[in-house]
mmCIF file of C-alpha atoms and ligand atoms in Angstrom:
data_model
loop_
_atom_site.group_PDB
_atom_site.id
_atom_site.type_symbol
_atom_site.label_atom_id
_atom_site.label_comp_id
_atom_site.label_asym_id
_atom_site.label_seq_id
_atom_site.Cartn_x
_atom_site.Cartn_y
_atom_site.Cartn_z
ATOM 1 C CA MET A 11 18.426 0.451 -18.511
ATOM 2 C CA GLY A 12 18.918 3.923 -16.826
ATOM 3 C CA LYS A 13 19.368 5.052 -13.498
ATOM 4 C CA LEU A 14 16.241 4.084 -11.364
ATOM 5 C CA LEU A 15 15.140 6.091 -7.982
ATOM 6 C CA VAL A 16 12.646 4.863 -5.669
ATOM 7 C CA THR A 17 10.964 7.139 -3.158
ATOM 8 C CA GLY A 18 9.475 5.334 0.335
ATOM 9 C CA GLY A 19 12.880 2.986 -0.481
ATOM 10 C CA THR A 20 12.350 1.781 3.413
ATOM 11 C CA GLY A 21 8.651 0.995 3.354
ATOM 12 C CA LEU A 22 6.925 -2.007 2.299
ATOM 13 C CA VAL A 23 7.153 -2.085 -1.115
ATOM 14 C CA GLY A 24 10.415 0.088 -1.693
ATOM 15 C CA THR A 25 12.654 -2.345 0.335
ATOM 16 C CA ALA A 26 11.582 -5.079 -1.992
ATOM 17 C CA ILE A 27 12.290 -3.218 -5.344
ATOM 18 C CA ASP A 28 15.738 -3.347 -6.938
ATOM 19 C CA ALA A 29 17.106 0.273 -7.652
ATOM 20 C CA ASP A 30 20.209 2.518 -7.809
ATOM 21 C CA VAL A 31 18.802 5.027 -5.382
ATOM 22 C CA LYS A 32 16.421 4.410 -2.593
ATOM 23 C CA LEU A 33 15.284 7.761 -0.906
ATOM 24 C CA SER A 34 13.833 7.462 2.711
ATOM 25 C CA THR A 35 12.938 9.994 5.195
ATOM 26 C CA ALA A 36 16.490 10.093 6.360
ATOM 27 C CA ASP A 37 17.607 11.586 3.017
ATOM 28 C CA GLY A 38 15.043 14.752 3.253
ATOM 29 C CA ASP A 39 11.365 15.583 3.554
ATOM 30 C CA LEU A 40 9.133 15.205 0.509
ATOM 31 C CA ARG A 41 6.676 17.411 2.026
ATOM 32 C CA ASN A 42 9.217 20.111 1.364
ATOM 33 C CA TRP A 43 9.469 21.461 -2.064
ATOM 34 C CA GLN A 44 13.149 22.726 -1.787
ATOM 35 C CA GLN A 45 14.346 19.498 -0.314
ATOM 36 C CA THR A 46 12.510 17.514 -2.900
ATOM 37 C CA LEU A 47 14.387 19.319 -5.726
ATOM 38 C CA GLU A 48 17.412 19.034 -4.351
ATOM 39 C CA LEU A 49 17.155 15.439 -3.970
ATOM 40 C CA PHE A 50 16.374 14.927 -7.726
ATOM 41 C CA GLU A 51 18.833 17.373 -8.954
ATOM 42 C CA HIS A 52 21.370 15.534 -6.683
ATOM 43 C CA HIS A 53 20.598 12.013 -7.983
ATOM 44 C CA ARG A 54 19.393 12.786 -11.433
ATOM 45 C CA PRO A 55 17.330 9.595 -12.267
ATOM 46 C CA GLU A 56 16.339 8.341 -15.556
ATOM 47 C CA LYS A 57 13.222 6.293 -14.161
ATOM 48 C CA VAL A 58 11.360 6.726 -10.827
ATOM 49 C CA ILE A 59 9.073 4.502 -8.739
ATOM 50 C CA HIS A 60 7.145 6.556 -6.209
ATOM 51 C CA CYS A 61 6.182 4.819 -3.016
ATOM 52 C CA ALA A 62 6.427 7.444 -0.518
ATOM 53 C CA GLY A 63 3.472 8.526 1.164
ATOM 54 C CA LYS A 64 1.338 8.587 4.685
ATOM 55 C CA VAL A 65 -0.452 5.231 4.458
ATOM 56 C CA GLY A 66 -2.489 3.512 7.602
ATOM 57 C CA GLY A 67 -5.296 1.204 8.017
ATOM 58 C CA LEU A 68 -8.973 2.045 8.435
ATOM 59 C CA VAL A 69 -8.503 3.363 11.845
ATOM 60 C CA GLY A 70 -5.186 5.532 11.143
ATOM 61 C CA ASN A 71 -7.153 6.964 8.036
ATOM 62 C CA MET A 72 -10.057 7.808 10.245
ATOM 63 C CA ASN A 73 -7.937 9.656 12.916
ATOM 64 C CA HIS A 74 -5.465 11.558 10.793
ATOM 65 C CA LYS A 75 -7.616 12.944 8.226
ATOM 66 C CA GLY A 76 -5.889 16.317 7.571
ATOM 67 C CA GLU A 77 -2.422 14.723 7.737
ATOM 68 C CA PHE A 78 -3.580 12.084 5.146
ATOM 69 C CA PHE A 79 -4.711 14.876 3.086
ATOM 70 C CA TYR A 80 -1.685 17.188 3.305
ATOM 71 C CA ASP A 81 0.939 14.754 3.388
ATOM 72 C CA ASN A 82 -0.023 12.887 0.370
ATOM 73 C CA VAL A 83 -0.961 15.931 -1.795
ATOM 74 C CA THR A 84 2.116 17.581 -0.993
ATOM 75 C CA ILE A 85 4.486 14.816 -1.557
ATOM 76 C CA ASN A 86 2.870 13.890 -4.664
ATOM 77 C CA THR A 87 2.929 17.120 -6.174
ATOM 78 C CA ASN A 88 6.504 17.726 -5.207
ATOM 79 C CA VAL A 89 7.952 14.450 -6.294
ATOM 80 C CA LEU A 90 6.124 14.522 -9.632
ATOM 81 C CA GLU A 91 7.078 18.284 -10.147
ATOM 82 C CA ALA A 92 10.545 17.797 -9.421
ATOM 83 C CA ALA A 93 10.783 14.827 -11.221
ATOM 84 C CA ARG A 94 9.806 16.366 -14.465
ATOM 85 C CA ARG A 95 12.199 19.245 -13.711
ATOM 86 C CA VAL A 96 15.105 17.063 -14.022
ATOM 87 C CA GLY A 97 13.822 15.397 -17.022
ATOM 88 C CA VAL A 98 12.466 11.973 -15.601
ATOM 89 C CA LYS A 99 10.647 10.918 -18.584
ATOM 90 C CA LYS A 100 9.262 7.564 -16.699
ATOM 91 C CA LEU A 101 7.636 7.801 -13.486
ATOM 92 C CA VAL A 102 5.307 4.974 -11.586
ATOM 93 C CA SER A 103 3.141 5.929 -9.027
ATOM 94 C CA PHE A 104 1.003 4.142 -6.507
ATOM 95 C CA LEU A 105 -2.881 4.259 -5.964
ATOM 96 C CA SER A 106 -4.987 1.982 -3.897
ATOM 97 C CA THR A 107 -8.250 0.162 -4.583
ATOM 98 C CA CYS A 108 -9.497 1.926 -1.459
ATOM 99 C CA ILE A 109 -9.449 5.199 -3.189
ATOM 100 C CA PHE A 110 -12.604 3.935 -5.492
ATOM 101 C CA PRO A 111 -16.060 5.173 -5.327
ATOM 102 C CA ASP A 112 -17.637 3.581 -2.442
ATOM 103 C CA ASN A 113 -20.828 3.066 -4.511
ATOM 104 C CA VAL A 114 -19.396 1.529 -7.209
ATOM 105 C CA GLU A 115 -19.969 -1.283 -9.778
ATOM 106 C CA TYR A 116 -18.337 -4.668 -8.745
ATOM 107 C CA PRO A 117 -15.448 -5.731 -9.924
ATOM 108 C CA ILE A 118 -13.854 -2.365 -9.732
ATOM 109 C CA THR A 119 -12.130 -1.459 -13.138
ATOM 110 C CA GLU A 120 -9.342 0.981 -13.696
ATOM 111 C CA LYS A 121 -12.201 3.041 -15.576
ATOM 112 C CA GLN A 122 -13.995 4.046 -12.342
ATOM 113 C CA ILE A 123 -11.623 5.747 -10.030
ATOM 114 C CA HIS A 124 -13.213 8.908 -10.470
ATOM 115 C CA ASN A 125 -17.023 7.917 -10.462
ATOM 116 C CA GLY A 126 -18.222 8.844 -7.219
ATOM 117 C CA GLU A 127 -17.226 9.762 -3.665
ATOM 118 C CA PRO A 128 -14.940 7.000 -1.863
ATOM 119 C CA HIS A 129 -15.931 5.725 1.242
ATOM 120 C CA HIS A 130 -16.281 8.091 3.981
ATOM 121 C CA SER A 131 -13.528 6.757 6.253
ATOM 122 C CA ASN A 132 -10.661 7.262 4.072
ATOM 123 C CA TYR A 133 -11.877 10.047 1.574
ATOM 124 C CA PRO A 134 -8.934 12.457 2.227
ATOM 125 C CA TYR A 135 -6.434 9.923 1.527
ATOM 126 C CA ALA A 136 -8.555 8.879 -1.356
ATOM 127 C CA TYR A 137 -8.960 12.133 -2.847
ATOM 128 C CA ALA A 138 -5.077 13.065 -2.737
ATOM 129 C CA LYS A 139 -4.352 9.843 -4.604
ATOM 130 C CA ARG A 140 -6.787 10.200 -7.097
ATOM 131 C CA MET A 141 -4.971 13.931 -7.747
ATOM 132 C CA LEU A 142 -1.956 11.555 -8.665
ATOM 133 C CA GLU A 143 -3.535 10.194 -11.682
ATOM 134 C CA VAL A 144 -4.816 13.561 -12.640
ATOM 135 C CA GLN A 145 -1.208 14.890 -12.318
ATOM 136 C CA SER A 146 0.221 12.104 -14.209
ATOM 137 C CA ARG A 147 -1.922 12.385 -16.943
ATOM 138 C CA ALA A 148 -1.664 16.482 -17.378
ATOM 139 C CA TYR A 149 2.072 16.054 -17.395
ATOM 140 C CA ASN A 150 1.917 13.364 -20.038
ATOM 141 C CA GLU A 151 -0.318 15.560 -22.043
ATOM 142 C CA GLN A 152 1.702 18.793 -21.362
ATOM 143 C CA TYR A 153 5.089 17.860 -21.306
ATOM 144 C CA GLY A 154 5.299 14.744 -23.237
ATOM 145 C CA THR A 155 6.248 12.419 -20.032
ATOM 146 C CA ASN A 156 4.952 8.722 -19.344
ATOM 147 C CA TYR A 157 3.569 9.135 -15.661
ATOM 148 C CA VAL A 158 1.862 5.954 -15.144
ATOM 149 C CA CYS A 159 -0.200 4.986 -12.116
ATOM 150 C CA VAL A 160 -0.496 1.084 -10.458
ATOM 151 C CA VAL A 161 -3.140 0.232 -8.486
ATOM 152 C CA PRO A 162 -2.376 -2.727 -5.805
ATOM 153 C CA THR A 163 -4.794 -4.260 -3.248
ATOM 154 C CA ASN A 164 -4.210 -4.689 0.158
ATOM 155 C CA ILE A 165 -0.521 -5.094 0.266
ATOM 156 C CA TYR A 166 1.353 -7.213 3.395
ATOM 157 C CA GLY A 167 4.657 -8.385 3.755
ATOM 158 C CA PRO A 168 7.977 -8.039 5.763
ATOM 159 C CA ASN A 169 8.842 -4.293 6.556
ATOM 160 C CA ASP A 170 5.492 -3.640 7.112
ATOM 161 C CA ASN A 171 4.095 -1.197 9.955
ATOM 162 C CA PHE A 172 3.287 -3.763 12.814
ATOM 163 C CA ASP A 173 1.550 -0.613 14.593
ATOM 164 C CA THR A 174 -1.654 -2.395 16.170
ATOM 165 C CA LYS A 175 -3.709 1.250 16.205
ATOM 166 C CA ASN A 176 -2.920 2.822 12.740
ATOM 167 C CA GLY A 177 -1.627 0.031 10.600
ATOM 168 C CA HIS A 178 -3.385 -2.370 8.254
ATOM 169 C CA VAL A 179 -5.121 -5.703 9.284
ATOM 170 C CA ILE A 180 -2.231 -8.289 8.335
ATOM 171 C CA PRO A 181 0.640 -6.641 10.433
ATOM 172 C CA SER A 182 -1.592 -5.786 13.307
ATOM 173 C CA LEU A 183 -3.094 -9.246 13.737
ATOM 174 C CA ILE A 184 0.295 -10.628 13.614
ATOM 175 C CA TYR A 185 1.682 -8.506 16.333
ATOM 176 C CA LYS A 186 -1.368 -9.129 18.292
ATOM 177 C CA CYS A 187 -1.359 -12.760 17.842
ATOM 178 C CA TYR A 188 2.297 -12.963 18.912
ATOM 179 C CA MET A 189 2.013 -11.051 21.865
ATOM 180 C CA ALA A 190 -1.404 -12.844 22.893
ATOM 181 C CA LYS A 191 0.658 -16.458 22.448
ATOM 182 C CA LYS A 192 3.773 -15.040 24.376
ATOM 183 C CA ASN A 193 1.948 -13.605 27.424
ATOM 184 C CA ASN A 194 -0.857 -16.381 27.365
ATOM 185 C CA LEU A 195 -3.563 -13.662 26.626
ATOM 186 C CA ASP A 196 -6.453 -13.471 24.619
ATOM 187 C CA PHE A 197 -6.386 -12.317 20.695
ATOM 188 C CA TYR A 198 -8.414 -9.433 20.163
ATOM 189 C CA VAL A 199 -9.751 -9.090 16.337
ATOM 190 C CA TRP A 200 -11.729 -6.043 15.274
ATOM 191 C CA GLY A 201 -15.166 -6.676 13.791
ATOM 192 C CA THR A 202 -17.018 -9.810 12.730
ATOM 193 C CA GLY A 203 -14.267 -11.476 10.539
ATOM 194 C CA ALA A 204 -16.771 -11.219 7.698
ATOM 195 C CA PRO A 205 -15.475 -8.298 5.410
ATOM 196 C CA LEU A 206 -13.395 -9.666 2.385
ATOM 197 C CA ARG A 207 -10.371 -8.105 0.931
ATOM 198 C CA GLU A 208 -7.752 -8.948 -1.828
ATOM 199 C CA PHE A 209 -4.426 -9.144 -0.413
ATOM 200 C CA ILE A 210 -1.372 -9.045 -2.331
ATOM 201 C CA TYR A 211 2.193 -9.871 -1.129
ATOM 202 C CA SER A 212 4.746 -7.084 -1.194
ATOM 203 C CA GLU A 213 7.510 -8.817 -3.394
ATOM 204 C CA ASP A 214 4.965 -9.258 -5.969
ATOM 205 C CA VAL A 215 4.078 -5.454 -6.103
ATOM 206 C CA ALA A 216 7.893 -4.983 -6.244
ATOM 207 C CA ARG A 217 8.070 -7.337 -9.390
ATOM 208 C CA LEU A 218 4.941 -5.851 -10.770
ATOM 209 C CA SER A 219 6.318 -2.147 -10.516
ATOM 210 C CA GLU A 220 9.716 -2.971 -11.878
ATOM 211 C CA TRP A 221 7.910 -4.652 -14.750
ATOM 212 C CA ALA A 222 5.744 -1.586 -15.217
ATOM 213 C CA VAL A 223 8.477 1.193 -15.047
ATOM 214 C CA ASP A 224 10.101 -0.687 -18.256
ATOM 215 C CA ASN A 225 6.756 -1.780 -19.937
ATOM 216 C CA TYR A 226 3.366 -0.248 -18.899
ATOM 217 C CA THR A 227 2.837 2.967 -20.898
ATOM 218 C CA ASP A 228 -1.084 3.586 -21.140
ATOM 219 C CA ASN A 229 -2.549 6.871 -19.221
ATOM 220 C CA GLU A 230 -5.207 4.704 -17.612
ATOM 221 C CA PRO A 231 -3.986 2.775 -14.390
ATOM 222 C CA ILE A 232 -3.696 -0.832 -13.813
ATOM 223 C CA ILE A 233 -4.752 -2.885 -10.985
ATOM 224 C CA PHE A 234 -2.441 -5.185 -9.295
ATOM 225 C CA SER A 235 -4.441 -8.210 -7.779
ATOM 226 C CA PRO A 236 -4.543 -11.847 -7.566
ATOM 227 C CA SER A 237 -8.433 -11.194 -7.491
ATOM 228 C CA ASN A 238 -9.071 -13.866 -4.511
ATOM 229 C CA ALA A 239 -11.406 -12.473 -1.741
ATOM 230 C CA ILE A 240 -10.066 -13.610 1.912
ATOM 231 C CA SER A 241 -12.290 -12.985 4.789
ATOM 232 C CA ILE A 242 -10.734 -11.332 7.748
ATOM 233 C CA LYS A 243 -11.795 -14.662 9.566
ATOM 234 C CA GLU A 244 -9.597 -16.556 7.238
ATOM 235 C CA VAL A 245 -6.726 -13.966 7.848
ATOM 236 C CA VAL A 246 -7.224 -14.330 11.690
ATOM 237 C CA ASN A 247 -7.129 -18.536 11.227
ATOM 238 C CA THR A 248 -4.100 -18.363 8.959
ATOM 239 C CA ILE A 249 -2.342 -16.107 11.519
ATOM 240 C CA ALA A 250 -3.260 -18.344 14.473
ATOM 241 C CA LYS A 251 -2.261 -21.489 13.171
ATOM 242 C CA GLU A 252 1.207 -20.210 11.743
ATOM 243 C CA PHE A 253 1.778 -19.162 15.466
ATOM 244 C CA ASP A 254 0.298 -22.043 16.958
ATOM 245 C CA PHE A 255 -1.905 -20.180 18.698
ATOM 246 C CA LYS A 256 -4.579 -22.211 20.969
ATOM 247 C CA GLY A 257 -6.060 -19.297 23.188
ATOM 248 C CA ARG A 258 -9.184 -17.456 23.066
ATOM 249 C CA ILE A 259 -10.077 -15.275 19.814
ATOM 250 C CA ILE A 260 -12.170 -12.353 20.742
ATOM 251 C CA TRP A 261 -14.335 -10.741 18.029
ATOM 252 C CA GLU A 262 -14.530 -6.863 18.892
ATOM 253 C CA THR A 263 -17.798 -6.354 17.121
ATOM 254 C CA ASP A 264 -17.976 -2.774 18.382
ATOM 255 C CA LYS A 265 -14.874 -1.684 16.455
ATOM 256 C CA PRO A 266 -14.991 -0.384 12.788
ATOM 257 C CA GLU A 267 -15.281 -2.965 9.721
ATOM 258 C CA GLY A 268 -14.784 -0.545 6.872
ATOM 259 C CA GLN A 269 -16.102 -1.386 3.423
ATOM 260 C CA TYR A 270 -17.531 -4.822 3.198
ATOM 261 C CA ARG A 271 -15.423 -6.127 0.239
ATOM 262 C CA LYS A 272 -14.052 -4.364 -2.838
ATOM 263 C CA PRO A 273 -13.687 -7.149 -5.377
ATOM 264 C CA THR A 274 -11.356 -6.225 -8.254
ATOM 265 C CA ASP A 275 -11.119 -6.886 -12.012
ATOM 266 C CA ASN A 276 -7.430 -8.021 -12.563
ATOM 267 C CA SER A 277 -8.109 -9.051 -16.330
ATOM 268 C CA LYS A 278 -5.881 -6.208 -17.524
ATOM 269 C CA ILE A 279 -2.629 -7.197 -15.489
ATOM 270 C CA ARG A 280 -3.262 -10.658 -16.584
ATOM 271 C CA THR A 281 -3.390 -9.780 -20.336
ATOM 272 C CA CYS A 282 -0.159 -7.471 -19.909
ATOM 273 C CA ASN A 283 1.814 -9.915 -17.877
ATOM 274 C CA PRO A 284 0.453 -13.431 -18.368
ATOM 275 C CA ASP A 285 3.197 -15.580 -16.996
ATOM 276 C CA PHE A 286 3.338 -13.638 -13.378
ATOM 277 C CA VAL A 287 2.390 -15.788 -10.763
ATOM 278 C CA PHE A 288 1.163 -14.297 -7.523
ATOM 279 C CA THR A 289 2.624 -15.501 -4.237
ATOM 280 C CA GLU A 290 0.033 -18.049 -2.546
ATOM 281 C CA PHE A 291 -1.526 -16.161 0.592
ATOM 282 C CA GLY A 292 -0.441 -18.981 3.383
ATOM 283 C CA LYS A 293 3.085 -18.582 1.848
ATOM 284 C CA GLY A 294 3.043 -14.942 2.041
ATOM 285 C CA ILE A 295 1.640 -14.941 5.536
ATOM 286 C CA ARG A 296 4.489 -17.350 6.537
ATOM 287 C CA PHE A 297 7.183 -15.286 5.036
ATOM 288 C CA THR A 298 5.919 -12.297 6.686
ATOM 289 C CA ILE A 299 6.050 -13.865 10.142
ATOM 290 C CA GLU A 300 9.208 -15.510 9.781
ATOM 291 C CA TRP A 301 10.503 -11.937 8.762
ATOM 292 C CA PHE A 302 8.440 -10.623 11.938
ATOM 293 C CA ILE A 303 10.279 -13.154 14.040
ATOM 294 C CA GLU A 304 13.603 -12.653 12.958
ATOM 295 C CA ASN A 305 13.448 -8.792 13.261
ATOM 296 C CA ILE A 306 11.339 -8.567 16.450
ATOM 297 C CA GLU A 307 13.146 -5.712 17.679
ATOM 298 C CA GLN A 308 12.182 -3.773 14.289
ATOM 299 C CA GLY A 309 8.995 -5.062 14.403
ATOM 300 C CA ILE A 310 8.118 -4.071 17.762
ATOM 301 C CA ARG A 311 9.760 -0.377 17.228
ATOM 302 C CA GLY A 312 7.265 -0.254 14.133
ATOM 303 C CA ALA A 313 4.133 -1.329 16.398
ATOM 304 C CA GLU A 314 5.266 1.547 18.822
ATOM 305 C CA ARG A 315 5.836 4.163 16.008
ATOM 306 C CA LYS A 316 3.666 7.072 16.525
ATOM 307 C CA PHE A 317 2.283 8.908 13.891
HETATM 308 P P1 LIG B 422 -9.158 -1.380 4.902
HETATM 309 O O1 LIG B 422 -8.935 -2.439 3.775
HETATM 310 O O2 LIG B 422 -8.713 -0.143 4.104
HETATM 311 O O3 LIG B 422 -10.466 -1.561 5.530
HETATM 312 O O4 LIG B 422 -7.773 -1.596 5.592
HETATM 313 P P2 LIG B 422 -7.455 -2.444 7.023
HETATM 314 O O5 LIG B 422 -6.330 -3.255 6.382
HETATM 315 O O6 LIG B 422 -7.296 -1.514 8.259
HETATM 316 O O7 LIG B 422 -8.523 -3.688 7.053
HETATM 317 C C1 LIG B 422 -9.674 -3.343 7.943
HETATM 318 C C2 LIG B 422 -10.146 -4.663 8.058
HETATM 319 O O8 LIG B 422 -9.857 -5.518 8.979
HETATM 320 C C3 LIG B 422 -11.516 -4.317 8.456
HETATM 321 O O9 LIG B 422 -12.773 -5.075 8.153
HETATM 322 C C4 LIG B 422 -11.334 -4.564 10.195
HETATM 323 O O10 LIG B 422 -12.379 -4.690 10.953
HETATM 324 C C5 LIG B 422 -10.678 -5.651 10.105
HETATM 325 N N1 LIG B 422 -9.484 -6.015 11.285
HETATM 326 C C6 LIG B 422 -9.635 -6.780 12.056
HETATM 327 N N2 LIG B 422 -8.588 -6.414 13.043
HETATM 328 C C7 LIG B 422 -8.100 -5.388 12.837
HETATM 329 C C8 LIG B 422 -6.844 -4.809 13.066
HETATM 330 O O11 LIG B 422 -6.413 -5.097 14.410
HETATM 331 N N3 LIG B 422 -6.343 -3.674 12.581
HETATM 332 C C9 LIG B 422 -6.823 -3.466 11.356
HETATM 333 N N4 LIG B 422 -6.491 -2.253 10.805
HETATM 334 N N5 LIG B 422 -8.108 -3.982 10.915
HETATM 335 C C10 LIG B 422 -8.386 -5.080 11.317
#
């Protein structure tokens, strides 16, 4: 059903998508307009799932504000424009629930994306991502394309960035617990464990974005979430149990916690795709840890990867 190209093809979601062409940083720099256009002119896809971007956890966002803004704005602007110029009619881009207003009415719905300032910890990333929605809508209106945006909650799974400083909570904790168990050390966790997050397994995001590229046509974005909130404490306990870690867990309450919660309304995806079954959290964690152990070299290289 048409040649599908994925950007960010070696990332957390990109690796799990079934596509004809998967671009990675080795193919070219999407921050560079000429290189981006050449890649699209070379491959001439009919459909695109655009996963590439500069992403990181709470502290990665706080410490790299300029980069998170510049890289995401330029990558997105270049990718959508290059896609349009080579005649791509259908494109799916990724937003994130962390880009919604900080002061928002819960549960978060697709309609609230532009209704207020994002959280101070990640506003450069948030505004850059919000512009992706603007660019998609503007292109649809002027050029008759069908560029849509999907909004996953906190994604985790194999091929994540296991960097404990800049990465997201699940890969960081998997890495930290693995090292603590291996070296008989304490397991350090940021914060109190109270914050709540909605986690979604990367394979689920991949399947849903494959569905979206062929079936979702609305200008309004669509939230991908199983909509069950899990506390950081529960994440820690699940990971510790999976590793059979019996040592001490230290809660570093001076470390940042971010937003307390960001519950979403997933009724749209439930209605559009009623048969979809989300991977159960415990199972997803088990698959991720199994992958991490099997790919320990790559996992540890990921952990040491610098921004
Ligand atoms: P967020 O959802 O954008 O805040 O992104 P994160 O994936 O970074 O999740 C952060 C939540 O997990 C915060 O409440 C952190 O305090 C908590 N957390 C606990 N330990 C860690 C850790 O080692 N790394 C990260 N990134 N977060 C951690």
